[in-house]
């Protein structure tokens, strides 16, 4: 399965190569990471990164709304192999984007990216042990076919072309501006205006303090409260270590410290949800004005980490509320009016600009339609294997990060495991690997045990996970380090084989050696 003469170069003259060992879909944080690990561990393999948009960076290039930033520290959200050197641990999108593009340029990954190339579908042939991937140029509409032995979906799990906005009665009556954060207009100026942000998730709590810097006032209207915790924008320990140690060592120590902290906090909150709720409430009380109705606006009906906690750097959301530049309203919209919205309580909120920070639309596997030997694959009928492959789908892997920790921690481990798997196949002359359920009657549950609305709206379209290894989608970093980095890649429920062409090549090689 190593690179052949046909696939050893990316380009032949003026004609782009059409056959590869590996195709990676998506040039965001997962796709760039996959490219790095692949060329480090398998320098002889040819690969390309297919990106539907005209630029790399994924989320961090797409979203342009005010204040966009990470909600995880960059010492764990960044790559293990590429130190984060900025003083800010919670970083703005422009810094993250520069970091990603610098990584791609340093390692030559950017030369493998094919922009404006949307993957429409992929068909697997067992006889050939290859995927035929249908692509479309987003600028010209031209369609082409590429082939590869392995297909890696690194496009995350939400749609880039549209966000989620629920139906609001009377919306057409509103005389002001309505905008979704995923499609923020470059010319939108909220200076001196009354802004209403609908939502209470990570996007909303980021937008409110950013808009409040110039707006007349910002109101965050939420149907249900969210857990919100202040975190330091800068990691003092990390910045101290950078002064005392070399860059790589300081980064490694900080990363280890933050991984342990994330895992400890998550486990304690899971084990002691009532105590966690009291702790978060006490922090909120200290951050908000005296007498503030904390239980009305910051006391969710669910336990901590049933949905992701919202982190606010240096408590900027709370500071904005204390200063009177922003307020929170917990209610439901009855209807839009000409000047704002009327709530079910009868109260009216006037606004010049309404921001619908109401969530994302999930799109599994980048929206690629998969076919195996002429049989369409229904994702909902598949079961996730080790959180990275799908039952019954050969030579296909995907990247979905943690929901309880930094996304990239999981992606790095998945990429490492894939590279180990490819090496194992090479050593034994296999060119095909497919997970197969030994017990088709095994009980299954949703792929992600996560209460976020964008996941729940799409849960019936996603793969499932089982009730035992290797069919579990783990959210435990320490466990995944053991499984994906150290334990053997072989498993009774992962079937290996060689296609007729590979067997013929192996036989020919054996005859040459014998002769």
C-alpha positions as CSV (number, residue, x, y, z in Angstrom):
1,X,0.0,0.0,0.0
2,X,3.1,2.3,-0.1
3,X,3.3,5.0,-2.8
4,X,3.6,3.8,-6.4
5,X,5.2,5.5,-9.4
6,X,1.7,6.7,-10.3
7,X,1.1,8.4,-7.0
8,X,4.6,9.4,-5.9
9,X,4.3,12.9,-7.1
10,X,1.5,15.4,-6.5
11,X,1.6,16.8,-10.0
12,X,2.7,15.5,-13.4
13,X,3.7,18.4,-15.6
14,X,0.7,20.7,-15.8
15,X,-1.8,18.0,-15.0
16,X,-2.8,17.6,-11.4
17,X,-2.4,14.1,-10.0
18,X,-5.7,12.1,-9.7
19,X,-4.5,9.1,-7.7
20,X,-3.3,9.1,-4.1
21,X,-2.6,6.9,-1.2
22,X,-4.6,9.1,1.1
23,X,-7.2,11.8,0.6
24,X,-7.9,14.2,3.5
25,X,-11.2,16.1,3.4
26,X,-10.9,19.5,5.1
27,X,-8.0,21.9,5.6
28,X,-8.9,23.1,9.1
29,X,-7.2,22.2,12.4
30,X,-7.9,18.4,11.9
31,X,-6.9,18.2,8.3
32,X,-3.7,20.1,8.8
33,X,-2.9,17.9,11.7
34,X,-3.6,14.7,9.7
35,X,-1.3,15.9,7.0
36,X,1.5,16.4,9.4
37,X,1.3,13.0,11.1
38,X,0.9,11.3,7.7
39,X,3.9,12.7,6.1
40,X,6.0,12.3,9.3
41,X,5.2,8.7,9.7
42,X,4.7,7.7,6.1
43,X,6.9,10.1,3.9
44,X,6.5,7.8,1.0
45,X,2.8,8.0,0.8
46,X,1.1,10.5,-1.5
47,X,-1.7,12.6,-0.2
48,X,-3.9,15.6,-0.9
49,X,-6.1,17.8,1.3
50,X,-9.4,18.7,-0.3
51,X,-10.9,22.0,0.9
52,X,-14.2,23.3,-0.4
53,X,-13.5,26.9,0.6
54,X,-10.9,29.2,-0.9
55,X,-8.7,29.3,2.2
56,X,-7.4,27.1,5.0
57,X,-8.2,27.3,8.6
58,X,-11.7,25.9,8.7
59,X,-13.7,27.4,11.6
60,X,-11.1,30.0,12.3
61,X,-11.2,31.4,8.8
62,X,-15.0,31.0,8.3
63,X,-16.3,32.8,11.4
64,X,-15.8,36.6,11.4
65,X,-18.1,37.8,14.2
66,X,-16.8,40.3,16.8
67,X,-14.7,38.8,19.5
68,X,-14.4,35.3,18.1
69,X,-11.9,33.3,20.1
70,X,-11.2,29.9,21.5
71,X,-13.0,28.5,24.5
72,X,-10.1,26.1,25.3
73,X,-6.6,27.0,26.2
74,X,-4.2,26.9,23.2
75,X,-1.7,24.8,25.0
76,X,-4.1,21.9,24.6
77,X,-6.1,23.1,21.6
78,X,-2.8,23.6,19.7
79,X,-0.9,20.7,18.2
80,X,1.4,18.6,20.4
81,X,4.2,19.0,17.9
82,X,3.9,22.8,17.5
83,X,4.3,25.0,20.6
84,X,1.9,27.8,21.2
85,X,4.1,30.8,21.7
86,X,1.6,33.7,22.2
87,X,1.2,35.0,25.8
88,X,-2.6,34.6,25.5
89,X,-3.8,31.1,26.4
90,X,-7.4,31.9,25.3
91,X,-6.7,33.4,21.9
92,X,-8.6,35.3,19.2
93,X,-9.4,33.8,15.9
94,X,-6.7,35.8,14.0
95,X,-4.0,34.4,16.2
96,X,-5.3,30.8,15.9
97,X,-5.6,31.2,12.1
98,X,-2.0,32.5,11.9
99,X,-0.8,29.5,14.0
100,X,-2.6,27.0,11.7
101,X,-1.3,28.5,8.5
102,X,2.2,28.8,9.9
103,X,2.1,25.1,10.8
104,X,1.0,24.2,7.3
105,X,3.7,26.3,5.7
106,X,6.5,25.1,8.0
107,X,5.8,21.4,7.1
108,X,4.9,21.9,3.5
109,X,1.3,20.8,4.1
110,X,0.0,23.9,2.3
111,X,1.4,22.6,-1.0
112,X,-0.9,19.5,-0.7
113,X,-4.1,21.5,-0.3
114,X,-6.5,21.8,-3.2
115,X,-8.8,24.7,-2.6
116,X,-12.4,25.2,-3.9
117,X,-12.7,21.4,-4.2
118,X,-15.9,20.1,-2.6
119,X,-16.2,16.3,-2.1
120,X,-19.7,15.2,-3.2
121,X,-19.4,11.5,-2.8
122,X,-17.1,8.5,-2.5
123,X,-17.4,4.9,-3.7
124,X,-15.4,2.0,-2.5
125,X,-14.4,-1.0,-4.6
126,X,-13.2,-4.0,-2.7
127,X,-11.8,-5.5,-5.9
128,X,-9.5,-2.5,-6.4
129,X,-9.1,-1.6,-2.7
130,X,-9.7,2.0,-3.7
131,X,-12.1,4.9,-3.2
132,X,-13.3,6.8,-6.2
133,X,-14.0,10.3,-4.9
134,X,-16.3,12.7,-6.8
135,X,-15.4,16.3,-6.4
136,X,-16.7,19.6,-7.7
137,X,-15.0,22.9,-8.2
138,X,-16.9,25.5,-6.2
139,X,-15.8,28.3,-8.5
140,X,-16.4,26.7,-11.9
141,X,-18.7,23.7,-11.2
142,X,-16.2,21.4,-12.9
143,X,-16.5,17.8,-11.7
144,X,-13.6,15.4,-11.4
145,X,-12.8,12.0,-10.0
146,X,-9.9,11.2,-7.7
147,X,-8.9,7.8,-6.3
148,X,-7.3,6.8,-3.1
149,X,-6.6,3.8,-0.9
150,X,-7.6,5.6,2.3
151,X,-10.2,8.4,2.9
152,X,-9.9,10.6,6.0
153,X,-12.9,12.9,6.8
154,X,-11.4,15.8,8.7
155,X,-14.2,18.3,8.2
156,X,-15.6,18.3,11.7
157,X,-19.4,17.9,12.2
158,X,-21.2,21.0,11.3
159,X,-22.2,22.7,8.0
160,X,-20.1,25.6,6.8
161,X,-22.7,27.0,4.4
162,X,-25.5,27.6,6.9
163,X,-26.1,28.1,10.6
164,X,-29.2,27.1,12.6
165,X,-32.0,29.6,13.1
166,X,-35.3,28.5,14.5
167,X,-38.6,29.9,13.2
168,X,-39.5,33.2,14.9
169,X,-43.1,34.5,14.4
170,X,-43.3,38.0,12.9
171,X,-39.6,38.1,11.9
172,X,-40.5,39.8,8.7
173,X,-42.0,42.7,10.6
174,X,-38.7,43.7,12.2
175,X,-37.4,47.0,10.7
176,X,-33.8,46.6,11.9
177,X,-31.0,44.2,10.9
178,X,-31.1,40.5,11.7
179,X,-27.8,38.5,11.3
180,X,-26.5,35.0,12.1
181,X,-23.0,34.9,13.5
182,X,-21.9,32.4,10.9
183,X,-22.6,34.9,8.2
184,X,-21.5,38.2,9.8
185,X,-21.5,41.1,7.3
186,X,-18.2,42.9,7.0
187,X,-20.0,46.3,6.9
188,X,-22.2,45.8,10.0
189,X,-21.5,48.5,12.6
190,X,-23.2,48.2,15.9
191,X,-21.8,51.4,17.3
192,X,-24.3,53.3,19.3
193,X,-27.1,50.8,18.6
194,X,-29.3,48.6,20.7
195,X,-28.2,45.0,20.1
196,X,-30.2,41.9,21.0
197,X,-28.3,38.6,21.0
198,X,-30.6,35.6,21.0
199,X,-28.8,32.6,22.6
200,X,-26.7,31.6,25.6
201,X,-24.0,29.3,24.2
202,X,-20.3,29.9,23.5
203,X,-21.0,32.2,20.6
204,X,-23.4,34.4,22.5
205,X,-21.2,34.9,25.6
206,X,-18.4,35.8,23.2
207,X,-20.4,38.3,21.2
208,X,-22.0,40.2,24.1
209,X,-18.8,41.7,25.7
210,X,-17.3,42.3,22.2
211,X,-20.4,44.2,20.9
212,X,-20.8,46.1,24.2
213,X,-17.5,47.9,23.7
214,X,-19.3,50.2,21.2
215,X,-23.0,49.5,21.3
216,X,-25.5,51.6,23.2
217,X,-26.5,48.4,25.1
218,X,-26.4,44.7,24.5
219,X,-29.1,42.3,25.8
220,X,-28.6,38.6,25.8
221,X,-32.0,36.9,25.5
222,X,-31.9,33.2,26.5
223,X,-34.5,30.6,26.7
224,X,-32.4,28.4,29.1
225,X,-29.4,29.5,31.2
226,X,-25.9,28.0,30.5
227,X,-23.1,27.4,33.0
228,X,-20.6,30.2,32.6
229,X,-17.2,30.2,34.3
230,X,-14.4,32.8,34.1
231,X,-11.0,31.6,33.1
232,X,-7.7,33.5,32.9
233,X,-7.0,34.9,29.4
234,X,-3.3,34.3,30.1
235,X,-1.7,31.2,31.7
236,X,0.8,32.7,34.2
237,X,2.5,29.4,34.8
238,X,3.0,28.9,31.1
239,X,4.4,32.3,30.6
240,X,6.8,31.8,33.5
241,X,8.0,28.5,32.2
242,X,8.7,30.1,28.8
243,X,11.0,32.5,30.5
244,X,12.8,29.8,32.5
245,X,13.0,26.9,30.0
246,X,13.3,26.4,26.3
247,X,10.2,26.8,24.2
248,X,9.5,23.1,23.6
249,X,10.0,22.0,27.2
250,X,7.9,24.8,28.5
251,X,5.1,24.0,26.1
252,X,5.2,20.2,26.9
253,X,5.0,20.9,30.7
254,X,2.1,23.4,30.3
255,X,0.3,21.1,28.0
256,X,0.6,18.2,30.5
257,X,-0.6,20.5,33.4
258,X,-3.6,21.6,31.5
259,X,-4.6,18.2,30.3
260,X,-4.6,16.9,33.8
261,X,-6.6,19.9,35.0
262,X,-9.2,19.5,32.3
263,X,-9.6,15.8,33.1
264,X,-9.7,16.3,36.9
265,X,-12.3,19.0,36.7
266,X,-14.5,17.0,34.3
267,X,-14.4,13.9,36.4
268,X,-15.1,15.7,39.7
269,X,-18.0,17.6,38.1
270,X,-19.4,14.3,36.7
271,X,-19.0,12.5,40.1
272,X,-20.2,15.4,42.3
273,X,-22.7,17.4,40.1
274,X,-24.5,19.0,43.1
275,X,-21.2,20.3,44.6
276,X,-20.1,21.4,41.1
277,X,-23.3,23.4,40.7
278,X,-22.8,25.1,44.1
279,X,-19.2,25.9,43.2
280,X,-20.1,27.5,39.8
281,X,-22.9,29.4,41.5
282,X,-20.6,30.8,44.1
283,X,-18.2,32.0,41.5
284,X,-21.0,33.6,39.5
285,X,-22.3,35.4,42.6
286,X,-18.8,36.9,43.2
287,X,-18.6,38.0,39.6
288,X,-22.0,39.7,39.3
289,X,-23.4,42.8,41.0
290,X,-24.8,42.4,44.5
291,X,-28.4,41.2,44.6
292,X,-28.2,40.0,40.9
293,X,-30.8,37.3,40.2
294,X,-28.2,34.6,39.6
295,X,-30.6,31.7,39.9
296,X,-32.8,33.1,37.2
297,X,-30.1,33.8,34.6
298,X,-27.1,31.5,35.5
299,X,-28.7,28.3,37.0
300,X,-29.3,25.7,34.2
301,X,-31.8,22.9,34.8
302,X,-29.2,20.3,33.9
303,X,-26.0,19.2,35.5
304,X,-22.6,20.6,34.7
305,X,-21.0,19.1,31.6
306,X,-24.3,17.6,30.4
307,X,-23.6,20.4,27.9
308,X,-20.3,22.1,27.4
309,X,-19.4,24.9,30.0
310,X,-18.9,28.3,28.5
311,X,-15.6,29.9,29.4
312,X,-15.3,33.7,29.5
313,X,-11.7,35.0,29.5
314,X,-11.0,37.2,32.6
315,X,-14.8,37.2,33.3
316,X,-15.4,39.6,30.5
317,X,-19.1,38.8,30.2
318,X,-19.6,39.4,34.0
319,X,-17.6,42.6,33.9
320,X,-19.8,43.9,31.1
321,X,-22.9,43.2,33.1
322,X,-21.4,44.8,36.2
323,X,-20.7,47.9,34.2
324,X,-24.3,48.1,33.0
325,X,-23.3,47.8,29.3
326,X,-25.1,44.5,28.9
327,X,-28.0,42.6,30.5
328,X,-29.4,39.1,30.5
329,X,-33.1,38.2,30.0
330,X,-34.4,34.7,30.5
331,X,-37.7,34.3,28.6
332,X,-39.2,33.0,25.3
333,X,-40.0,35.0,22.2
334,X,-43.7,35.3,21.4
335,X,-43.2,37.3,18.3
336,X,-41.0,39.8,16.6
337,X,-42.3,43.3,16.3
338,X,-41.3,46.3,14.2
339,X,-39.0,47.5,16.9
340,X,-37.7,44.3,18.5
341,X,-39.3,41.3,20.1
342,X,-42.2,40.7,22.5
343,X,-41.7,38.0,25.0
344,X,-44.1,35.4,26.4
345,X,-44.1,37.3,29.7
346,X,-45.5,40.3,27.8
347,X,-42.3,42.3,28.1
348,X,-40.9,44.0,25.0
349,X,-37.2,44.3,24.1
350,X,-36.4,47.0,21.6
351,X,-33.4,46.6,19.3
352,X,-31.8,48.0,16.2
353,X,-29.8,44.8,15.5
354,X,-30.8,41.3,16.4
355,X,-28.1,38.5,16.4
356,X,-29.5,35.0,16.2
357,X,-26.7,33.1,18.0
358,X,-28.9,30.1,18.0
359,X,-26.5,27.4,17.0
360,X,-25.1,25.3,14.2
361,X,-26.4,22.7,11.8
362,X,-24.6,19.4,12.0
363,X,-23.3,17.7,8.9
364,X,-21.6,14.4,9.6
365,X,-18.5,13.4,7.6
366,X,-18.6,16.7,5.7
367,X,-21.8,15.7,4.0
368,X,-20.1,13.1,1.8
369,X,-22.3,10.3,0.5
370,X,-20.5,7.0,0.9
371,X,-21.0,3.8,-1.1
372,X,-19.4,0.4,-0.5
373,X,-19.4,-2.0,-3.5
374,X,-22.4,-0.2,-4.9
375,X,-24.4,-0.3,-1.6
376,X,-25.1,3.2,-0.2
377,X,-24.0,3.7,3.4
378,X,-26.5,5.0,5.9
379,X,-24.5,6.6,8.7
380,X,-27.3,6.0,11.2
381,X,-26.9,2.2,10.6
382,X,-23.2,2.2,11.3
383,X,-21.4,1.9,14.6
384,X,-18.3,3.9,15.4
385,X,-15.1,1.8,15.9
386,X,-12.6,3.3,18.4
387,X,-14.2,6.7,17.7
388,X,-12.5,6.9,14.3
389,X,-13.9,4.3,11.8
390,X,-17.3,3.0,10.8
391,X,-18.6,-0.6,10.8
392,X,-18.7,-2.0,7.4
393,X,-16.9,0.9,5.8
394,X,-13.3,-0.1,4.6
395,X,-10.3,2.2,4.7
396,X,-12.3,5.2,6.0
397,X,-11.6,7.2,9.1
398,X,-12.9,10.5,10.5
399,X,-11.9,13.0,13.2
400,X,-14.3,14.2,15.9
401,X,-12.6,15.7,19.0
402,X,-13.6,15.8,22.6
403,X,-16.7,17.6,23.8
404,X,-15.4,17.8,27.4
405,X,-11.9,18.9,26.6
406,X,-9.8,20.5,23.8
407,X,-10.9,19.2,20.4
408,X,-7.3,18.7,19.2
409,X,-6.2,16.3,21.9
410,X,-8.4,13.6,20.4
411,X,-7.6,14.4,16.8
412,X,-3.8,14.0,17.4
413,X,-4.4,10.5,19.0
414,X,-6.6,9.5,16.1
415,X,-4.0,10.5,13.5
416,X,-1.3,8.7,15.4
417,X,-3.4,5.5,15.5
418,X,-4.2,5.7,11.8
419,X,-0.5,6.0,11.0
420,X,0.2,2.9,13.1
421,X,-2.6,1.1,11.4
422,X,-1.2,1.9,8.0
423,X,2.3,0.7,9.0
424,X,0.8,-2.6,10.3
425,X,-1.0,-3.2,7.0
426,X,2.2,-2.5,5.1
427,X,4.2,-5.0,7.1
428,X,1.8,-7.8,6.4
429,X,0.9,-6.9,2.8
430,X,-2.7,-5.8,3.5
431,X,-4.4,-3.0,1.6
432,X,-7.9,-3.2,3.2
433,X,-9.1,-2.8,6.8
434,X,-12.8,-2.8,7.8
435,X,-14.4,-2.9,11.2
436,X,-17.0,-5.7,11.5
437,X,-19.4,-6.2,14.4
438,X,-19.0,-9.6,15.9
439,X,-22.4,-9.2,17.6
440,X,-24.8,-7.4,15.3
441,X,-27.4,-7.4,18.2
442,X,-25.1,-5.3,20.5
443,X,-27.0,-2.5,22.1
444,X,-26.1,0.9,20.8
445,X,-26.6,4.5,21.9
446,X,-25.9,7.9,20.3
447,X,-22.4,8.7,19.1
448,X,-22.1,11.7,21.3
449,X,-23.7,11.7,24.8
450,X,-24.0,15.4,24.7
451,X,-27.1,17.6,25.3
452,X,-26.2,20.5,23.0
453,X,-29.1,21.4,20.7
454,X,-27.1,21.1,17.5
455,X,-26.2,17.5,18.4
456,X,-29.7,16.5,19.5
457,X,-31.3,17.9,16.3
458,X,-29.1,15.6,14.2
459,X,-28.7,12.6,16.5
460,X,-30.8,10.3,14.3
461,X,-28.5,11.0,11.3
462,X,-25.2,10.2,13.0
463,X,-23.5,6.9,13.5
464,X,-24.1,5.1,16.8
465,X,-21.7,3.7,19.4
466,X,-21.8,0.4,21.2
467,X,-21.8,-0.6,24.9
468,X,-18.3,-2.1,24.9
469,X,-14.8,-1.7,23.4
470,X,-13.8,-1.2,20.7
471,X,-17.2,0.3,19.8
472,X,-17.1,3.1,22.3
473,X,-16.5,6.7,21.5
474,X,-14.4,7.7,24.5
475,X,-14.2,11.2,26.0
476,X,-11.4,10.0,28.4
477,X,-8.0,11.3,27.2
478,X,-6.0,9.0,29.5
479,X,-7.9,6.0,28.3
480,X,-7.5,7.1,24.7
481,X,-3.7,7.5,25.1
482,X,-3.6,3.9,26.1
483,X,-5.9,2.6,23.4
484,X,-4.8,4.7,20.5
485,X,-1.1,5.3,21.2
486,X,0.1,2.2,23.0
487,X,-2.2,-0.8,22.6
488,X,-1.9,-2.9,19.4
489,X,-3.8,-1.7,16.4
490,X,-5.1,-5.2,15.7
491,X,-8.4,-6.3,17.1
492,X,-10.7,-9.3,16.4
493,X,-13.4,-7.0,15.1
494,X,-11.0,-5.2,12.6
495,X,-10.7,-7.4,9.5
496,X,-7.7,-7.1,7.2
497,X,-7.4,-8.4,3.7
498,X,-5.4,-8.0,0.4
499,X,-7.2,-7.2,-2.8
500,X,-6.5,-9.3,-5.9
501,X,-4.1,-6.7,-7.2
502,X,-2.2,-6.5,-4.0
503,X,-1.9,-10.3,-3.8
504,X,-0.6,-10.5,-7.3
505,X,2.0,-7.8,-6.6
506,X,3.0,-9.6,-3.4
507,X,3.3,-12.9,-5.4
508,X,5.4,-11.3,-8.0
509,X,7.7,-9.8,-5.4
510,X,8.1,-13.2,-3.7
511,X,9.0,-14.8,-7.1
512,X,11.6,-12.2,-7.7
513,X,13.1,-12.7,-4.3
514,X,13.1,-16.5,-4.8
515,X,14.8,-16.1,-8.2
